[in-house]
Coordinates of C-alpha atoms in Angstrom, one line a residue:
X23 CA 115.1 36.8 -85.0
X24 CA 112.0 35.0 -86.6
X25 CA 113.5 31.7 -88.6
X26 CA 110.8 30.6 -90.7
X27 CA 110.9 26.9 -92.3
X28 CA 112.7 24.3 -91.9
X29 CA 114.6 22.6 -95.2
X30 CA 112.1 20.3 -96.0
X31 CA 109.5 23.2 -96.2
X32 CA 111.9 25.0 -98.4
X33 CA 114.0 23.4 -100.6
X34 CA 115.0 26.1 -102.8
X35 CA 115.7 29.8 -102.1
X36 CA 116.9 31.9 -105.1
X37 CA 118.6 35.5 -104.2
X38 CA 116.9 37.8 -106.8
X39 CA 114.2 38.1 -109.0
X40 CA 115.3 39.6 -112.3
X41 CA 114.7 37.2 -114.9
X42 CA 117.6 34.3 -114.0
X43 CA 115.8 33.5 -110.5
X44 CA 112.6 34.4 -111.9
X45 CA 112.9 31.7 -114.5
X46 CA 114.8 29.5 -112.5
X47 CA 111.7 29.2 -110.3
X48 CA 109.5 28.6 -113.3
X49 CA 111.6 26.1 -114.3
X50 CA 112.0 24.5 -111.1
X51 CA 107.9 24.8 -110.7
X52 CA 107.5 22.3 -113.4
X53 CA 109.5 19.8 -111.7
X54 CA 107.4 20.2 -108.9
X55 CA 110.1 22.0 -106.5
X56 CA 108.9 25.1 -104.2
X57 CA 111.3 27.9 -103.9
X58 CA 111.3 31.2 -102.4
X59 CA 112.8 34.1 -104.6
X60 CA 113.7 37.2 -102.3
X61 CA 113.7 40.6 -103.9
X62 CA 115.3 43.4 -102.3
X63 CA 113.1 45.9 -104.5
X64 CA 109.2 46.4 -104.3
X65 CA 108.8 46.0 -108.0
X66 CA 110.0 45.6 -111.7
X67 CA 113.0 47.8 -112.4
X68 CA 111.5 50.0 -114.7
X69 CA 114.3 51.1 -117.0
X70 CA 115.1 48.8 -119.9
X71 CA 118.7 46.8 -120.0
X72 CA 119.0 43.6 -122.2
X73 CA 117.0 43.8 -125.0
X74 CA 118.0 40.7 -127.2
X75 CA 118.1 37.4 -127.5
X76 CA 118.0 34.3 -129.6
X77 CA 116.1 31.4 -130.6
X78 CA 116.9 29.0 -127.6
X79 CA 116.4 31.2 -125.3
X80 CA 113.2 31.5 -126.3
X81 CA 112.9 27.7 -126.0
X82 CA 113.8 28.6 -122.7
X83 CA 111.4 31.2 -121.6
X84 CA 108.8 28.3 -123.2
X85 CA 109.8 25.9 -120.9
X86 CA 108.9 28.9 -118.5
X87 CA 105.7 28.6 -119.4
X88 CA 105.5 32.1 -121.4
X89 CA 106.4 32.2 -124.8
X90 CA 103.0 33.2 -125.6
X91 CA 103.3 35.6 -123.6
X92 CA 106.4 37.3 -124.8
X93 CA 105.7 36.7 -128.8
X94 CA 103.4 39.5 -128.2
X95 CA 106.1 41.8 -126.6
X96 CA 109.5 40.9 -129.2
X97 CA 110.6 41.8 -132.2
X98 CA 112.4 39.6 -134.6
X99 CA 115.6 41.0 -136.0
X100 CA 117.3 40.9 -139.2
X101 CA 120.5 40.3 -137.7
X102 CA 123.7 42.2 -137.1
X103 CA 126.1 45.2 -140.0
X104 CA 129.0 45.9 -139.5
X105 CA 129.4 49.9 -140.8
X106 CA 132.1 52.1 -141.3
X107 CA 132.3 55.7 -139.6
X108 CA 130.7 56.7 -143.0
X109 CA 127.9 54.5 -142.3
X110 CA 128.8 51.9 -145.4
X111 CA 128.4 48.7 -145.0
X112 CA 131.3 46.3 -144.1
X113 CA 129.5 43.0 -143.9
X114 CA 125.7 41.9 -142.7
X115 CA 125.5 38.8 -140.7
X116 CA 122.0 37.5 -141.6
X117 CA 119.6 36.1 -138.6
X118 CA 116.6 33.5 -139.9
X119 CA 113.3 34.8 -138.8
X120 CA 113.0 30.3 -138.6
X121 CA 115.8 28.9 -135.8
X122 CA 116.7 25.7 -135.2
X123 CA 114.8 26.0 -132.1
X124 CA 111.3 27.2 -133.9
X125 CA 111.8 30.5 -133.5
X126 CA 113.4 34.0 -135.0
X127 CA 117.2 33.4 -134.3
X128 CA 117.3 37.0 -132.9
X129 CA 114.6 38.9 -131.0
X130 CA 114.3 42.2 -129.9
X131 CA 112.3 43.2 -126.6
X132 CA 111.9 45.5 -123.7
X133 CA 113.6 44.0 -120.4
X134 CA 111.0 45.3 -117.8
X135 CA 108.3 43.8 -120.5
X136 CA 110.1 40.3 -120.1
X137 CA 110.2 40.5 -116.4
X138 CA 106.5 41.5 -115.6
X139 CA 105.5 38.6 -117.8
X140 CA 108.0 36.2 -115.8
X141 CA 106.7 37.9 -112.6
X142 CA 102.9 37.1 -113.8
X143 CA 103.3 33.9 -114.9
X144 CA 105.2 32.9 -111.2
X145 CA 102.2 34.3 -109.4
X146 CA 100.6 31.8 -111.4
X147 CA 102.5 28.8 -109.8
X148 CA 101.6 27.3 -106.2
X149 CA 105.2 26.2 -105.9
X150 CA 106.6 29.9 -106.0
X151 CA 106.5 32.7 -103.3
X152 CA 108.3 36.0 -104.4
X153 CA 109.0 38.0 -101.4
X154 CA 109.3 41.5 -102.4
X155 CA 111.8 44.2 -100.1
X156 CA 113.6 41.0 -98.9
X157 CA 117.6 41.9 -98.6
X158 CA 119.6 39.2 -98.2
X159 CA 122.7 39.7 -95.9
X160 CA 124.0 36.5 -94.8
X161 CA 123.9 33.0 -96.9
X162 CA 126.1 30.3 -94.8
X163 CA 126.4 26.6 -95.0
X164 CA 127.7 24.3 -92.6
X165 CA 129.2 21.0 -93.8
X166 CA 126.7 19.4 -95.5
X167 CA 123.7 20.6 -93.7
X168 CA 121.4 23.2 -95.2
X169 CA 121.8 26.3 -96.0
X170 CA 121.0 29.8 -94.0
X171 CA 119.7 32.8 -95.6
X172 CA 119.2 35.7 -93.3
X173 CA 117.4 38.4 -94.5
X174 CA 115.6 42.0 -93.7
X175 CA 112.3 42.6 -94.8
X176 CA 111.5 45.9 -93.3
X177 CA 109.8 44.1 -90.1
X178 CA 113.2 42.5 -88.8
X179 CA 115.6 40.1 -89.4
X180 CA 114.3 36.5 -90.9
X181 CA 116.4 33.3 -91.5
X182 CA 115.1 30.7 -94.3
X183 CA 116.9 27.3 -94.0
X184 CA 116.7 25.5 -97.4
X185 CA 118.3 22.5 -99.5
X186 CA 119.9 24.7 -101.8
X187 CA 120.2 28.4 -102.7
X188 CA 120.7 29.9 -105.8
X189 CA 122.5 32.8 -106.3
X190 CA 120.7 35.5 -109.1
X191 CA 121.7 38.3 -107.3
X192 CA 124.2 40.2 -109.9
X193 CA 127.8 41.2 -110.1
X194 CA 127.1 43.3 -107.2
X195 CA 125.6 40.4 -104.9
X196 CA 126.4 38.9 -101.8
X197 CA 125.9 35.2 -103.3
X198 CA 129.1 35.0 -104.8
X199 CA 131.1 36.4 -101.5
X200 CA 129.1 33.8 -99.5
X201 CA 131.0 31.0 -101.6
X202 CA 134.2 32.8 -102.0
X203 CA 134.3 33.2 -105.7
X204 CA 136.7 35.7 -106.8
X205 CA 136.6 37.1 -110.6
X206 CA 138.9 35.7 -113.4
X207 CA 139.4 39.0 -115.5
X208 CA 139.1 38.2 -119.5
X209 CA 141.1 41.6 -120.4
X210 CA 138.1 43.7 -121.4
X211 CA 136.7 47.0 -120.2
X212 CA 135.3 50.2 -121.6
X213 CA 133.0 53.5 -120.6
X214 CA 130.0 53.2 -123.0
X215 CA 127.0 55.5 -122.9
X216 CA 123.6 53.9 -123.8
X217 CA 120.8 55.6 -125.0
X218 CA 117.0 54.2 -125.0
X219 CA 114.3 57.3 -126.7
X220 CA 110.9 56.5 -128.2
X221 CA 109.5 58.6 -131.3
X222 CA 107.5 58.6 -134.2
X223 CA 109.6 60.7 -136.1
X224 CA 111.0 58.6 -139.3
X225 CA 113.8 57.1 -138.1
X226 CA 116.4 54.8 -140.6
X227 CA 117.1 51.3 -139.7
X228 CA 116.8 48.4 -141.2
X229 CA 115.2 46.0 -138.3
X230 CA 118.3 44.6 -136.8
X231 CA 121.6 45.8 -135.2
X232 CA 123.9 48.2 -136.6
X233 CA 127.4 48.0 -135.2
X234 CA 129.4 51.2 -136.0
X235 CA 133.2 50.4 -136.6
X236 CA 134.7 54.2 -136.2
X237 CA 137.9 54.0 -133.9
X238 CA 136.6 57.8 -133.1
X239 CA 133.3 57.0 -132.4
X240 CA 132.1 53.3 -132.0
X241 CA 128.7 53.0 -131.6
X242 CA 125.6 50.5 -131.6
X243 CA 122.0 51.4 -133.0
X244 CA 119.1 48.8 -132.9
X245 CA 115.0 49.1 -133.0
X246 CA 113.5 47.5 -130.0
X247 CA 109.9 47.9 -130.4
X248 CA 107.6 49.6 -132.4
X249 CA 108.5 53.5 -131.2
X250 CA 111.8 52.5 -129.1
X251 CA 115.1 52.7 -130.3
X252 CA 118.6 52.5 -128.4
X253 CA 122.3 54.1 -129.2
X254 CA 125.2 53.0 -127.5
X255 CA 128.5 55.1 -128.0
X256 CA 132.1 54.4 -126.8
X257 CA 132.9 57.5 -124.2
X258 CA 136.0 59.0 -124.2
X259 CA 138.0 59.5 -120.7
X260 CA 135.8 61.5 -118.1
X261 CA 133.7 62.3 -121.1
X262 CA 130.0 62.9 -120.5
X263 CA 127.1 63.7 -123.5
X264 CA 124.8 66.5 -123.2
X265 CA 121.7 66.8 -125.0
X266 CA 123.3 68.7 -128.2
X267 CA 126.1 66.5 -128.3
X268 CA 123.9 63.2 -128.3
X269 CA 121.4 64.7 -130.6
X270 CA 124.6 65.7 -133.0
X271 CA 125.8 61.7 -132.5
X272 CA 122.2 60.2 -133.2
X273 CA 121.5 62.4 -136.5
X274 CA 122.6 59.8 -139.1
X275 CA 119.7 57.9 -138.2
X276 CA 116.9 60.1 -137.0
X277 CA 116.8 64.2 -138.5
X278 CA 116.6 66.8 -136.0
X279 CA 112.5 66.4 -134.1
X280 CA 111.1 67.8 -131.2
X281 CA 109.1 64.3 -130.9
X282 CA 111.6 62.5 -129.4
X283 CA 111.7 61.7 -125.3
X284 CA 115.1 60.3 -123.8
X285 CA 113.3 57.2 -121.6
X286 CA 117.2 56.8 -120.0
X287 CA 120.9 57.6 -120.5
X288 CA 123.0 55.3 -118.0
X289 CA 126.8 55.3 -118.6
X290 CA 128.3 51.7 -118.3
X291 CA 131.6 49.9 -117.8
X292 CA 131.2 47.4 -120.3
X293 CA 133.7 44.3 -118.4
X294 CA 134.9 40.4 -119.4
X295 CA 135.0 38.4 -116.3
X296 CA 134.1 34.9 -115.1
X297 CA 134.0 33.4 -111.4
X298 CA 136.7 31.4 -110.5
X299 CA 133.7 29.3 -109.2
X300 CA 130.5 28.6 -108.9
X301 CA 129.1 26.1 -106.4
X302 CA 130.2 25.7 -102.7
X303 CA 128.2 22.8 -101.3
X304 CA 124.4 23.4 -102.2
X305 CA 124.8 27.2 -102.8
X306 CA 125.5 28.2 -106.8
X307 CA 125.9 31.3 -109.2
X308 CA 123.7 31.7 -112.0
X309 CA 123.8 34.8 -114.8
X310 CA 126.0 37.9 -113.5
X311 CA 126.8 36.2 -110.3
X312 CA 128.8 33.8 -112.3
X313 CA 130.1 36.4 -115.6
X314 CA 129.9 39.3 -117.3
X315 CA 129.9 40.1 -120.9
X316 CA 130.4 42.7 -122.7
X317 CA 127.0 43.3 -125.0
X318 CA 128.7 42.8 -128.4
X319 CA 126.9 39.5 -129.6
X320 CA 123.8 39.9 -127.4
X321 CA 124.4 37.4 -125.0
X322 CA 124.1 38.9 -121.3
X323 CA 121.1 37.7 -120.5
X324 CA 121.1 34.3 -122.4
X325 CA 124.1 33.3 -120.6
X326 CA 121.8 33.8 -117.3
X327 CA 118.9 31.9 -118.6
X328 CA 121.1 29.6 -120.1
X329 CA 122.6 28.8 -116.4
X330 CA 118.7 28.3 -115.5
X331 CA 117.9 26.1 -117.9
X332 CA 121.0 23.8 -117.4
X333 CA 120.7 23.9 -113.5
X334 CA 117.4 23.5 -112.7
X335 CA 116.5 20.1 -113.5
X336 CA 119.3 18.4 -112.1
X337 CA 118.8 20.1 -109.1
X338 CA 114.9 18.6 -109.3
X339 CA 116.3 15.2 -109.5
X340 CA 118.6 15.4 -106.7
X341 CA 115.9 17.2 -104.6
X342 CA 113.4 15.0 -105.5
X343 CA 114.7 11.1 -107.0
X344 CA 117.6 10.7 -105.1
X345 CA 120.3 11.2 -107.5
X346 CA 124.1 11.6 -107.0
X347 CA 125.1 15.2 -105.6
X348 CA 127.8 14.6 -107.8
X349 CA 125.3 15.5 -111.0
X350 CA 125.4 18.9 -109.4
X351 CA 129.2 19.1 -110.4
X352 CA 128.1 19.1 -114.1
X353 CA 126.6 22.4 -114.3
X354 CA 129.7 24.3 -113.7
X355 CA 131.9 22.2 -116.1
X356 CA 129.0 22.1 -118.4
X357 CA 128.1 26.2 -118.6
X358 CA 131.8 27.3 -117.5
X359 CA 133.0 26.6 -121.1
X360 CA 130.3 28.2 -122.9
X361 CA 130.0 31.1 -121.3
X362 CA 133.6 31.7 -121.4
X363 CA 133.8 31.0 -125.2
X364 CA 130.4 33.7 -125.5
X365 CA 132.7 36.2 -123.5
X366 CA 135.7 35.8 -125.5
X367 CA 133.8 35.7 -128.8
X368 CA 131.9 39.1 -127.4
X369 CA 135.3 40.5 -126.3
X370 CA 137.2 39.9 -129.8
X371 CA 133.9 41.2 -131.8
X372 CA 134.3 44.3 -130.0
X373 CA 138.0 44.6 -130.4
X374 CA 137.3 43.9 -134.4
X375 CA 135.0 46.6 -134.2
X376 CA 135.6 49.3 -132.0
X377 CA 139.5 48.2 -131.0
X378 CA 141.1 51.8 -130.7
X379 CA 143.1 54.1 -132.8
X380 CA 145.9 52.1 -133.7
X381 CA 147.2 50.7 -137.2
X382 CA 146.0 47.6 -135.6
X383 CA 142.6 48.7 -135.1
X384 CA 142.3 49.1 -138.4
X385 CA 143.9 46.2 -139.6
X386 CA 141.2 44.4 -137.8
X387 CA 138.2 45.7 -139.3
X388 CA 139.9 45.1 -142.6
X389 CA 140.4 41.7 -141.8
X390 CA 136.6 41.2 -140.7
X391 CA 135.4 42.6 -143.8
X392 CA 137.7 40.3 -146.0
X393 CA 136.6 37.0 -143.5
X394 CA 133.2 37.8 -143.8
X395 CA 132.9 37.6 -147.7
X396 CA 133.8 34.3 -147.5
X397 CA 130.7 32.1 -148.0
X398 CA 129.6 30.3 -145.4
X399 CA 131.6 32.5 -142.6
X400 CA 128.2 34.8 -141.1
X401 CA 126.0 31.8 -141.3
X402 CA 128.7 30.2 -138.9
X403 CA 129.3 33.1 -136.7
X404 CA 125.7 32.8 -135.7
X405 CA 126.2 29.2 -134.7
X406 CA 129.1 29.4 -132.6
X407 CA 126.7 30.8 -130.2
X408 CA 125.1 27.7 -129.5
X409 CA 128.5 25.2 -129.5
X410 CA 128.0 21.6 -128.0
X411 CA 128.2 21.4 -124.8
X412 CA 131.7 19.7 -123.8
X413 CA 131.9 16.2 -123.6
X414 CA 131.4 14.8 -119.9
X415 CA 129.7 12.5 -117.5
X416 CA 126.2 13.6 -119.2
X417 CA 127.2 14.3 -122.6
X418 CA 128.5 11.5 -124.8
X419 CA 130.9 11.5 -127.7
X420 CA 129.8 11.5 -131.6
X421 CA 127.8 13.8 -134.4
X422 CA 125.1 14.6 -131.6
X423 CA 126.1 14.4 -128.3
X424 CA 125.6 18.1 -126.2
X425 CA 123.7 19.3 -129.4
X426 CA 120.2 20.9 -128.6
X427 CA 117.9 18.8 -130.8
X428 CA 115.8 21.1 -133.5
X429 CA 112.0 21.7 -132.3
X430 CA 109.6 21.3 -135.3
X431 CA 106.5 22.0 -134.9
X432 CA 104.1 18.6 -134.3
X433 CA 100.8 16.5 -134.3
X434 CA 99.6 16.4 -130.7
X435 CA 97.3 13.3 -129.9
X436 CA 94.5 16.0 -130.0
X437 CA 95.4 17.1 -133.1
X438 CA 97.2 20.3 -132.4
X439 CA 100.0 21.9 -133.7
X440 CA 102.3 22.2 -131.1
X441 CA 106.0 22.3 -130.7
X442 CA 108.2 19.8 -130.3
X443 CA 109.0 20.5 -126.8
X444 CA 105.0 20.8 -125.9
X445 CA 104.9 17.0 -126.6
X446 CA 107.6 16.0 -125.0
X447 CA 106.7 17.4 -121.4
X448 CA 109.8 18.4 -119.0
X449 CA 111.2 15.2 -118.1
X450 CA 113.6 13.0 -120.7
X451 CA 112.8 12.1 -123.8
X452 CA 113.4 9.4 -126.4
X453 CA 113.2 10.3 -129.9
X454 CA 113.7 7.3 -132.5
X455 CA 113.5 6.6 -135.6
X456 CA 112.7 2.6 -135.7
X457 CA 111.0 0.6 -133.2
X458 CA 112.7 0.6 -130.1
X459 CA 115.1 -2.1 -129.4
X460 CA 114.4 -4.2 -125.7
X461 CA 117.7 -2.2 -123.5
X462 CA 117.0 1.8 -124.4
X463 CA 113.0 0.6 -123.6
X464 CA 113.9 -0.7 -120.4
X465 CA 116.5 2.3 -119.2
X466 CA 113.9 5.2 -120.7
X467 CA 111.3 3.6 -118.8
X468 CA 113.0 3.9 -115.9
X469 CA 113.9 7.6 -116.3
X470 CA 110.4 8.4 -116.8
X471 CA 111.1 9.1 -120.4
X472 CA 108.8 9.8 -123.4
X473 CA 109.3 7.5 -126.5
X474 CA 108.0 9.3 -129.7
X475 CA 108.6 8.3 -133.2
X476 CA 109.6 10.6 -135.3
X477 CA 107.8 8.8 -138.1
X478 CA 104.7 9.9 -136.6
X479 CA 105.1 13.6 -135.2
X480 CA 103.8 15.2 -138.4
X481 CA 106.8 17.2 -138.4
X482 CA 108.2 18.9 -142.1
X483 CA 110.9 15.6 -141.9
X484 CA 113.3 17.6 -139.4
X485 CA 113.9 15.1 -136.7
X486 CA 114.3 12.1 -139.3
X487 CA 116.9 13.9 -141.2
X488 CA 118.6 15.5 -138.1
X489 CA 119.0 11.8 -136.6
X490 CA 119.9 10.8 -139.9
X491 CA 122.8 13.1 -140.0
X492 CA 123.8 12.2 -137.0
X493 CA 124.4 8.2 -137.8
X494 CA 121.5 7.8 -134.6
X495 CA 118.7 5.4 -134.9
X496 CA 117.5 7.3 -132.0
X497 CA 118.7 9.6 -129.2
X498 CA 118.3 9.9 -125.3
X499 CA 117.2 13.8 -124.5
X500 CA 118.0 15.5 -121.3
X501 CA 115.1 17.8 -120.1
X502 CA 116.9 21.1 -121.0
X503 CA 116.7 19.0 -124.5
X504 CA 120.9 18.1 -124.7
X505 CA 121.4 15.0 -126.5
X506 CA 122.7 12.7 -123.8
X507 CA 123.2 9.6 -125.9
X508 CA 122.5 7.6 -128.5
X509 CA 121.6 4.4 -130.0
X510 CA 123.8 4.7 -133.0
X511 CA 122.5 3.4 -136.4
X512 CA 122.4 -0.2 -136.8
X513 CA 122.8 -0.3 -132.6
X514 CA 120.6 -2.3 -129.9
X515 CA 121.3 0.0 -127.2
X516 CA 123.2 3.3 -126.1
X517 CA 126.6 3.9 -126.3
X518 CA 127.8 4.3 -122.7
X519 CA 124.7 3.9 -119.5
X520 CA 127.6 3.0 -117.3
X521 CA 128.8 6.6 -117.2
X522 CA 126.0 8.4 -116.8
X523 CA 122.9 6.1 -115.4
X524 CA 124.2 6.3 -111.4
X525 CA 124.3 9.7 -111.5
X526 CA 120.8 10.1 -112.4
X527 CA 119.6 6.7 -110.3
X528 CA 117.4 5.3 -112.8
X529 CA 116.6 1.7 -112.7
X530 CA 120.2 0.7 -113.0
X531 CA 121.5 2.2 -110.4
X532 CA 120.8 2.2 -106.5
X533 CA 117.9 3.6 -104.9
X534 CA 119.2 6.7 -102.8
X535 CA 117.0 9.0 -100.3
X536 CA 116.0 12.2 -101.6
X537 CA 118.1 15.2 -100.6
X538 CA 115.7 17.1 -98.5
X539 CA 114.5 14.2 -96.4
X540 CA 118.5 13.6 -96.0
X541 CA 118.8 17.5 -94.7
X542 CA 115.6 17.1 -92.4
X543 CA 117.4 14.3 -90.5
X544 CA 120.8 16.2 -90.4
X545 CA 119.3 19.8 -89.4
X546 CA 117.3 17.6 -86.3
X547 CA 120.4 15.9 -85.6

């Protein structure tokens, strides 16, 4: 056995390298935090799998460092119909090609496309090492010493020792074992087939996602990229397609052509489950380690990158400044909630749609089409996606607190247009709309925040009327962009430092060693 660092040479090790631990590495990059991702396969699984997402997610992958990279590569999306098993139109949920977060509110892309730009952008970063035909088969902590990941590579048995470990490894992985999660079943599960072809043949869509409500035949149909389309259709017990029976199901949308090649068929058990936990010590669940979701509102994946984004930088400051482990207690009780509402909202969409054969099957789709010609009702089913976060030891009461604040597109001091979150950098921020009073100065100073004024960003008037709206005179952002506080209008300072300043050390709190040099003593010990 070959162990080959010690913790402070590795802080972080992230089990898997599908695009959670991928971005988590990113993420953790531009904190300045090495990691090492292990990756049980040589190279990009090559069959696509999620193939949406929305508009902060795509802040997310920006944060990454490529949303460049992957404008070329999506789609945007109209948004989502609901049609009958006639193929007539129930009700349309509309999707803005402009989001609250500067981009198309639903995207459309090809998952192996997303992780070879991930995969390309980490060979880009000195703090990252991706260690290909790496499977993982032990992950133990003892007290609070560091944690052991043993591993085969194909050349024998290696153990990294690291400050934390993060768990990307799947429903299927051994990270969630190691901690001894078990899953909380939401009450969900059926046999869907899923389809992905490419042609040129005329095809009829409408660029975004049709959602079939036939209690015989459910079925989903959306455009991915310019030539690739995917169906998904409910299966019946033991029931398997062949090609005549598929190309009989995928008719209404494409007429009978030989120019048309099946990329993959893959039957799924679509499931509703969350861990009963997701931390033990310095080892944490991120993505399908931590839930599962049935694909209904598109939100598999962004859950996952979701956990990243929320994870990551408090994990940086603990690694790095010093602060309180017990700021590593808010990402469950932060991204628990969420993630569970995303489930259950995915979970009662799919019942409204595709709920059986019962008179209360179709009760329910009645029901949706009745709710959803109510004004106002689609525009707010988008929304719900992106709830506040709940309120906690980082997210204060009032109009803002646990929002995402809106990214407008800005002046840079070189006169670019950039957005919002280009300016701001990766650590907090302070956004205000009057001159700073004398106590937010002094406590954003000693976070290492950015002060802009919004009165000079050069954006369209967004962040004045946001802040507006929500009675602040200005607001304290975390880096994943969450409102932590606020100085209210009127106000001299924010509302409540005393709950949340000694988790994060700043100047008002005590000095405290970072985490690794704290491990490096107790591993030589």
């Amino acid at each position: 056995m070959t162990v080959e660092h010690t913790s402070a040479d590795v802080p972080v090790v992230i089990v898997g390298a599908g695009p959670v631990g991928v971005t988590a590495a990113l993420l953790l990059a531009r904190h300045g935090v090495r990691t090492v991702v292990l990756e049980r396969h040589h190279d990009v699984y090559p069959l696509p799998r999620a193939v949406a997402t929305d508009d902060e997610v795509r802040r997310i992958l920006q944060a990454a460092g490529v949303a460049d990279e992957f404008a070329t590569v999506a789609r945007p999306a109209r948004g989502l119909r609901l049609l009958d098993a006639r193929h007539r139109v129930i009700a349309e949920f509309p999707r803005s090609p402009h989001g609250h977060h500067g981009y198309p509110q639903t995207s459309m892309f090809d998952q192996p496309e997303l992780e070879r730009l991930l995969r390309d952008e980490l060979g880009r970063r000195p703090e990252c090492e991706l260690r290909r035909g790496a499977e993982v088969t032990a992950i133990e902590q003892d007290g609070a010493g560091p944690v052991r990941v043993t591993y085969h590579d194909g050349e024998g048995e290696r153990v990294l020792s690291a400050a934390a470990v993060l768990g990307c490894d799947g429903a299927g992985g051994l990270t969630r074992a190691s901690i001894g999660a078990s899953w909380e079943d939401l009450r969900f599960e059926e046999h869907w087939t899923v389809v992905d072809v490419t042609t040129n043949a005329p095809v009829r869509c409408w660029e975004g996602v049709d959602q079939v409500c036939d209690p015989h035949r459910p079925a989903t149909f959306m455009r991915i990229g310019e030539d690739r389309y995917r169906w998904e259709f409910r299966l019946g017990e033991g029931e398997e397609l062949d090609d005549r029976r598929l190309r009989e199901l995928i008719a209404p949308w494409i007429p009978a052509t030989d120019d048309l090649q099946v990329v993959r068929q893959a039957r799924y058990t679509f499931r509703a489950r969350v861990a009963d936990r997701w931390r033990r010590g310095r080892i944490f669940l991120l993505g399908d380690a931590a839930h599962l979701t049935p694909p209904f509102v598109g939100q598999g994946l962004c859950s996952g990158l979701r956990d990243a984004r929320n994870l990551t930088w408090k994990l940086a400051r603990v690694l790095q400044q010093g602060a309180d482990e017990a700021l590593l207690d808010t990402y469950e009780r932060e991204r628990k909630p969420h993630a569970r509402h995303v489930i259950r909202l995915a979970v009662a969409t799919g019942w409204a749609m595709t709920g059986g054969q019962d008179r209360a099957a179709a009760l329910r789709r009645i029901a949706v089409a009745t709710a959803c010609r109510i004004p106002g009702v689609t525009a707010r089913a988008g929304r719900d996606l992106g709830r506040p976060l709940p309120a906690g030891p980082l997210v204060r009461r009032g109009r803002l607190g646990g929002t995402l604040c809106p990214q407008p597109r800005v002046t840079a001091e070189d006169g670019r247009r950039v957005p919002l979150d280009d300016l701001l950098g990766d650590s907090f921020a302070v956004l205000t709309a009057v001159p700073l009073p004398p106590a937010p100065r002094a406590l954003a100073d000693g976070l290492g925040a950015r002060i802009v004024d919004v009165r000079e960003t050069g954006d369209d008037g967004t962040l004045a009327a946001w802040l507006r709206a929500g009675r602040a005179d200005a607001v304290l952002l975390r880096p994943d962009r969450v409102v932590l506080d606020t100085v209210p209008s009127g106000g001299d300072d924010l509302t409540d430092t005393a709950a949340w300043a000694p988790l994060l050390r700043t100047a008002r709190g005590p000095a405290q060693q970072p985490l690794t040099t704290r491990l490096s003593r107790s591993t030589a010990r």
